[in-house]
Coordinates of C-alpha atoms (C1' of nucleotides) in Angstrom, one line a residue:
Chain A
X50 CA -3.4 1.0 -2.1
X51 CA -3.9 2.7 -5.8
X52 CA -1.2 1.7 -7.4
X53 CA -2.8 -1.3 -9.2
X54 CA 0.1 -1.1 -11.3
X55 CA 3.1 -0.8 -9.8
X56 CA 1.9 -2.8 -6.1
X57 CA 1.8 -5.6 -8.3
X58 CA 4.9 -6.0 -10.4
X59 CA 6.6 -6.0 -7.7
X60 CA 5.5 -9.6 -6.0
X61 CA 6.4 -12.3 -8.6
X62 CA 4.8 -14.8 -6.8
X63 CA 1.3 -16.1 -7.9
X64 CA 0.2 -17.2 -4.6
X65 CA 0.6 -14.4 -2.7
X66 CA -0.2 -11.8 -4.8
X67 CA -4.5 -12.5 -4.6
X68 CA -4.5 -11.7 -1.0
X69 CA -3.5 -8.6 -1.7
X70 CA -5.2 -8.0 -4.3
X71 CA -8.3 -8.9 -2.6
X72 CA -7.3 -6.4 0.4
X73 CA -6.5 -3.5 -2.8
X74 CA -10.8 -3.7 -3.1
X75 CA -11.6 -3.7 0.2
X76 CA -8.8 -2.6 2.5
X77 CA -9.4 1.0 2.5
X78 CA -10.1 2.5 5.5
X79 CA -13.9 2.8 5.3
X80 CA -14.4 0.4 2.6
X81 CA -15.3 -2.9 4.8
X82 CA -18.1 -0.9 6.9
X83 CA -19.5 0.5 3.4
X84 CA -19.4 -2.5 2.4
X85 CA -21.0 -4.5 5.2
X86 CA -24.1 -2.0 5.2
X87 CA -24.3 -2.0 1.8
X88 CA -24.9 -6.3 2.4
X89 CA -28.4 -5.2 3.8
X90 CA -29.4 -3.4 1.2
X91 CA -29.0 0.2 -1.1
X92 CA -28.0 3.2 0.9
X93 CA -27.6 6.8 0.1
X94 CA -24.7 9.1 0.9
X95 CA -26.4 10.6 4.0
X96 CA -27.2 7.7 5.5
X97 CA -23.9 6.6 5.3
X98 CA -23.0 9.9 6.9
X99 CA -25.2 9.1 10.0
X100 CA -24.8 5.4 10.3
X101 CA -20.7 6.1 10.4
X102 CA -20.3 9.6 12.0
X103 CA -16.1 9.5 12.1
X104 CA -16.2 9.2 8.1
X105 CA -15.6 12.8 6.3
X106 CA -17.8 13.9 3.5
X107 CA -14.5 14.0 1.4
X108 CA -13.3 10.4 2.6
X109 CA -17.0 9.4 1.9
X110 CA -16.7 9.9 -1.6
X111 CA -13.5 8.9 -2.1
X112 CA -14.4 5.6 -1.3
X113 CA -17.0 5.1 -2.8
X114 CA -15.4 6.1 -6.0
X115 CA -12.7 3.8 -5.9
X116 CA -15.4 0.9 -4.6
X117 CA -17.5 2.4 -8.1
X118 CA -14.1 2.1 -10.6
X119 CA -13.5 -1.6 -9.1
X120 CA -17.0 -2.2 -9.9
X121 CA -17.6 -3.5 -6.8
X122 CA -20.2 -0.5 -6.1
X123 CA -23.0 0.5 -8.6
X124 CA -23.7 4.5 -8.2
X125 CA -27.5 5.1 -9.5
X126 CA -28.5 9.2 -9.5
X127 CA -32.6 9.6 -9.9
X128 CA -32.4 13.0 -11.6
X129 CA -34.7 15.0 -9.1
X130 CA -35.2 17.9 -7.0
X131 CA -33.7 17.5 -4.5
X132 CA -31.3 14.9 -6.2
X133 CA -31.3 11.0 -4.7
X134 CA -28.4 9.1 -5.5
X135 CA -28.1 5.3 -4.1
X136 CA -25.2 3.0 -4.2
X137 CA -25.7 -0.5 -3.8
X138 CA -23.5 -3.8 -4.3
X139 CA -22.8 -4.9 -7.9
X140 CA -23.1 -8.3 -8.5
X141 CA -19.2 -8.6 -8.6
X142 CA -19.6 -7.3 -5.5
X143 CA -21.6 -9.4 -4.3
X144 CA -19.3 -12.2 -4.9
X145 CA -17.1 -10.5 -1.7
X146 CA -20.2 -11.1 0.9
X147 CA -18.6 -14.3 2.1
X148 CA -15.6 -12.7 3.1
X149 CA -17.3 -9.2 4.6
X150 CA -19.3 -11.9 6.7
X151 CA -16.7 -13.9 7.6
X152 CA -14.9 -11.1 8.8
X153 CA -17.5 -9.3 10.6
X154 CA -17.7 -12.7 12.8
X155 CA -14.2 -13.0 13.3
X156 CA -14.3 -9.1 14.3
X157 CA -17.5 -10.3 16.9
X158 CA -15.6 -12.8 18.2
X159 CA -12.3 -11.5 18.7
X160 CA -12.5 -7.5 19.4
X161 CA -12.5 -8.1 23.2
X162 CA -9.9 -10.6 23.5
X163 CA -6.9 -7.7 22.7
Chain B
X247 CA -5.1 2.0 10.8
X248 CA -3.4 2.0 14.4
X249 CA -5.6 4.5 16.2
X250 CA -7.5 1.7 17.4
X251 CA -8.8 4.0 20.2
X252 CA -9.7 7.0 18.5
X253 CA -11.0 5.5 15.4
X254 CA -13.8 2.9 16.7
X255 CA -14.9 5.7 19.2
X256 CA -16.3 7.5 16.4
X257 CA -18.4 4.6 15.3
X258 CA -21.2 3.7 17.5
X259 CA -22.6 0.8 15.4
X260 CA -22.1 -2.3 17.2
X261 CA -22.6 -4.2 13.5
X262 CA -20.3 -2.8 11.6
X263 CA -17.2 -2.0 13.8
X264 CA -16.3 -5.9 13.5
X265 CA -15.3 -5.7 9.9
X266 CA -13.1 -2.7 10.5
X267 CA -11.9 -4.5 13.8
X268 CA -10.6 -7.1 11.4
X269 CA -9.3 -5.1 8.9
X270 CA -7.3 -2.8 11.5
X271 CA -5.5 -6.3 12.0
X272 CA -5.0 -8.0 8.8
X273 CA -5.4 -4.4 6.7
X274 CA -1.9 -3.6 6.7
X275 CA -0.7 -2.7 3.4
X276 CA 1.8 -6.2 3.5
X277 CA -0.1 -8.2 6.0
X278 CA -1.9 -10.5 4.1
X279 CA 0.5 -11.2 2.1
X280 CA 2.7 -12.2 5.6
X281 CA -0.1 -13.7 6.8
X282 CA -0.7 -16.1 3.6
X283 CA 3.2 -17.3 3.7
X284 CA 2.8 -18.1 7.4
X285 CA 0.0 -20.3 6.6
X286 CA 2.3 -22.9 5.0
X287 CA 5.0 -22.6 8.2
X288 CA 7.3 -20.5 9.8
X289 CA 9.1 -17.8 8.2
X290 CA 12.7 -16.2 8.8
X291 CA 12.9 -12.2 8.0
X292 CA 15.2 -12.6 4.8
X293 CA 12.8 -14.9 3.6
X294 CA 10.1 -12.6 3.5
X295 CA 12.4 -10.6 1.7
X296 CA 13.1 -13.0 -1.5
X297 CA 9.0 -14.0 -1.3
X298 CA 8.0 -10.4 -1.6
X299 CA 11.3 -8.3 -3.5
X300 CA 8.8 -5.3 -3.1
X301 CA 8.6 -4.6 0.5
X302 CA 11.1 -2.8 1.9
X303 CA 13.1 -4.0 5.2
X304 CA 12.1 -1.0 6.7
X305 CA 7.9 -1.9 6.0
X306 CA 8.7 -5.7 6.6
X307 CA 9.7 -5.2 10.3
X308 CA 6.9 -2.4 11.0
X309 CA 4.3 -4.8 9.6
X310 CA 5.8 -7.8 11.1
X311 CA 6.0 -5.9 14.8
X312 CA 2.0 -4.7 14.4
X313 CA 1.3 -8.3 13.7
X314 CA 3.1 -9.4 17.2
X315 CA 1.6 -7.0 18.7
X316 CA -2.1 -7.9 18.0
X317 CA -0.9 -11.5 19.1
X318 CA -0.9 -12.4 15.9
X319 CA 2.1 -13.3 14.8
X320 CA 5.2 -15.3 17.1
X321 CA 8.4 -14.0 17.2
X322 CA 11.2 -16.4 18.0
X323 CA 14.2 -15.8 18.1
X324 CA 17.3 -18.1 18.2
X325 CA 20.4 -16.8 20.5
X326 CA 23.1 -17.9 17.9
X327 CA 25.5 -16.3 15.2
X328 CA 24.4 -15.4 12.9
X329 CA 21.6 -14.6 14.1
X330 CA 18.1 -16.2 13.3
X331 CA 14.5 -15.1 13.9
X332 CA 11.4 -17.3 13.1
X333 CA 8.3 -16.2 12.5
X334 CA 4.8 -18.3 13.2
X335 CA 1.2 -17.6 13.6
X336 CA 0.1 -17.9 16.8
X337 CA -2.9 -20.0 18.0
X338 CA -4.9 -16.7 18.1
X339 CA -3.5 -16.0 14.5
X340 CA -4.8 -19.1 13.2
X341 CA -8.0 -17.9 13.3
X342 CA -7.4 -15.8 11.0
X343 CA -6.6 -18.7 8.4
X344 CA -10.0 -19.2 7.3
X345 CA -10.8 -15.5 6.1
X346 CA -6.9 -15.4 4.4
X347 CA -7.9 -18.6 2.7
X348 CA -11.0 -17.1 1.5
X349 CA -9.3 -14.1 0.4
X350 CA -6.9 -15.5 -1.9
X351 CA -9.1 -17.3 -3.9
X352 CA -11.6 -14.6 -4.5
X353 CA -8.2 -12.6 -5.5
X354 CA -7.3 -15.7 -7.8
X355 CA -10.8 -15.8 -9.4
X356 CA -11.3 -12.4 -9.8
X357 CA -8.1 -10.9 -10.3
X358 CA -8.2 -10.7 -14.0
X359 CA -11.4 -9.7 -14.3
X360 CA -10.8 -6.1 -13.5
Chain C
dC221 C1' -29.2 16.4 -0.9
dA222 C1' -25.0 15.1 -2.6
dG223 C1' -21.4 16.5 -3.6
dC224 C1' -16.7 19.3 -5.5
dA225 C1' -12.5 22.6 -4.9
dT226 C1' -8.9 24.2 -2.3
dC227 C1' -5.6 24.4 1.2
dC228 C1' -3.0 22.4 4.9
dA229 C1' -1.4 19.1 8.4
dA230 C1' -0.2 14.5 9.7
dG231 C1' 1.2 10.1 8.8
dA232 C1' 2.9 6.4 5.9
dA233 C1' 6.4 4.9 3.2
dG234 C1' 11.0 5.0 0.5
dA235 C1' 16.1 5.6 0.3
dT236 C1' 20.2 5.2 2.4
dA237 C1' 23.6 4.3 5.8
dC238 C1' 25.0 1.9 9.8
dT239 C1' 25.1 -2.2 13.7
dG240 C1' 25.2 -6.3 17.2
Chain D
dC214 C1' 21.3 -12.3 9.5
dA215 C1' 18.2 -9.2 11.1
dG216 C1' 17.6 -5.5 12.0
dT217 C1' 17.9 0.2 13.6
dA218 C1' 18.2 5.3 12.6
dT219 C1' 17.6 9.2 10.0
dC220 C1' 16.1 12.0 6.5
dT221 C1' 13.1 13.0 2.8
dT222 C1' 9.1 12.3 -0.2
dC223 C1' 4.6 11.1 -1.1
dT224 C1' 0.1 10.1 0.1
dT225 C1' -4.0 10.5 3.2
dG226 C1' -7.0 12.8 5.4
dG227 C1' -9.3 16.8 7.8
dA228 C1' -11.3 21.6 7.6
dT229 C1' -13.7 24.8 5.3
dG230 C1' -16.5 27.1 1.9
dC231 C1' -19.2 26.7 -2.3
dT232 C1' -22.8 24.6 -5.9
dG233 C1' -26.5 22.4 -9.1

DNA sequence: CAGCATCCAAGAAGATACTG
DNA sequence: CAGTATCTTCTTGGATGCTG
């Protein structure tokens, strides 16, 4: 799911390959729900930690480090006691709300039908 | 991925489970990518192969097999020597077309941008 | 509060060889 | 052609303890 460089030599073909890439950003295994939360507005790690209880601490920041490198994520730190720091969508990744959406209704529509 | 039971037990929100819901199906580390080519038809297996050189038969029948079993993908198969297997989306995996569509352009337009 | 470091277990994925 | 089986490697992820 890293391996921006190698995933991708490997599929020559052009239309193919942006599905995947697509799924590289957000496929990770807690990226969508960051993601779709992060849609109604800036939250902070803890709150993260609440609204999603399965998610680790470790895993937490994990992903949010990798949605922060694809720029998808901004990460702003208020230098305080105690410290505050607040992620909240990028305007690149902004640009993915359509498809967050479309799948949280697909998701509504279809989880009790398997 | 596949611990469809014990992963969405941990998360209690009812408006964020969807997009994981949907991701659990179309996540898979070659599924959209399957997904897109079945879009323009049915597919045999050493076709898959040639489209994408990088997946190994090994990943390309565990990913095709997850995909049948969500009811996503059909699995035909032709009693005949040599053998030949076709695979379709189903009616149920045609819902899906809209969100793969929407996918692969935002992978087209952004794609270089990162 | 918002993490990082370390260690360890489990699972995903690759390589290779073989089959109806 | 379309797989299966097995073995090994690599990556993910969880648990725990510590910090500015």
């Amino acid at each position: 799911m890293r391996d921006r460089n190698s995933g991708y030599g490997y599929c020559p073909n052009d239309e193919a390959c942006p599905v995947e890439y697509t799924l590289d950003v957000i496929g990770g295994k807690w990226k969508g729900v960051l993601l779709y939360h992060l849609i109604e507005g800036p939250k902070r790690f803890n709150e993260f930690r609440r609204i999603c209880p399965g998610v680790t601490q470790r895993m937490l920041t994990l992903q949010l480090r990798e949605l922060e490198e694809d720029g998808v994520v901004h990460r702003e730190v208020y230098k305080q006691v105690p410290p505050k720091v607040e992620y909240s969508l990028t305007d690149f990744g902004k640009t993915l709300i359509p498809i967050i959406s479309l799948m949280k209704n697909w998701g509504e529509t279809y989880k009790q039908s398997v």
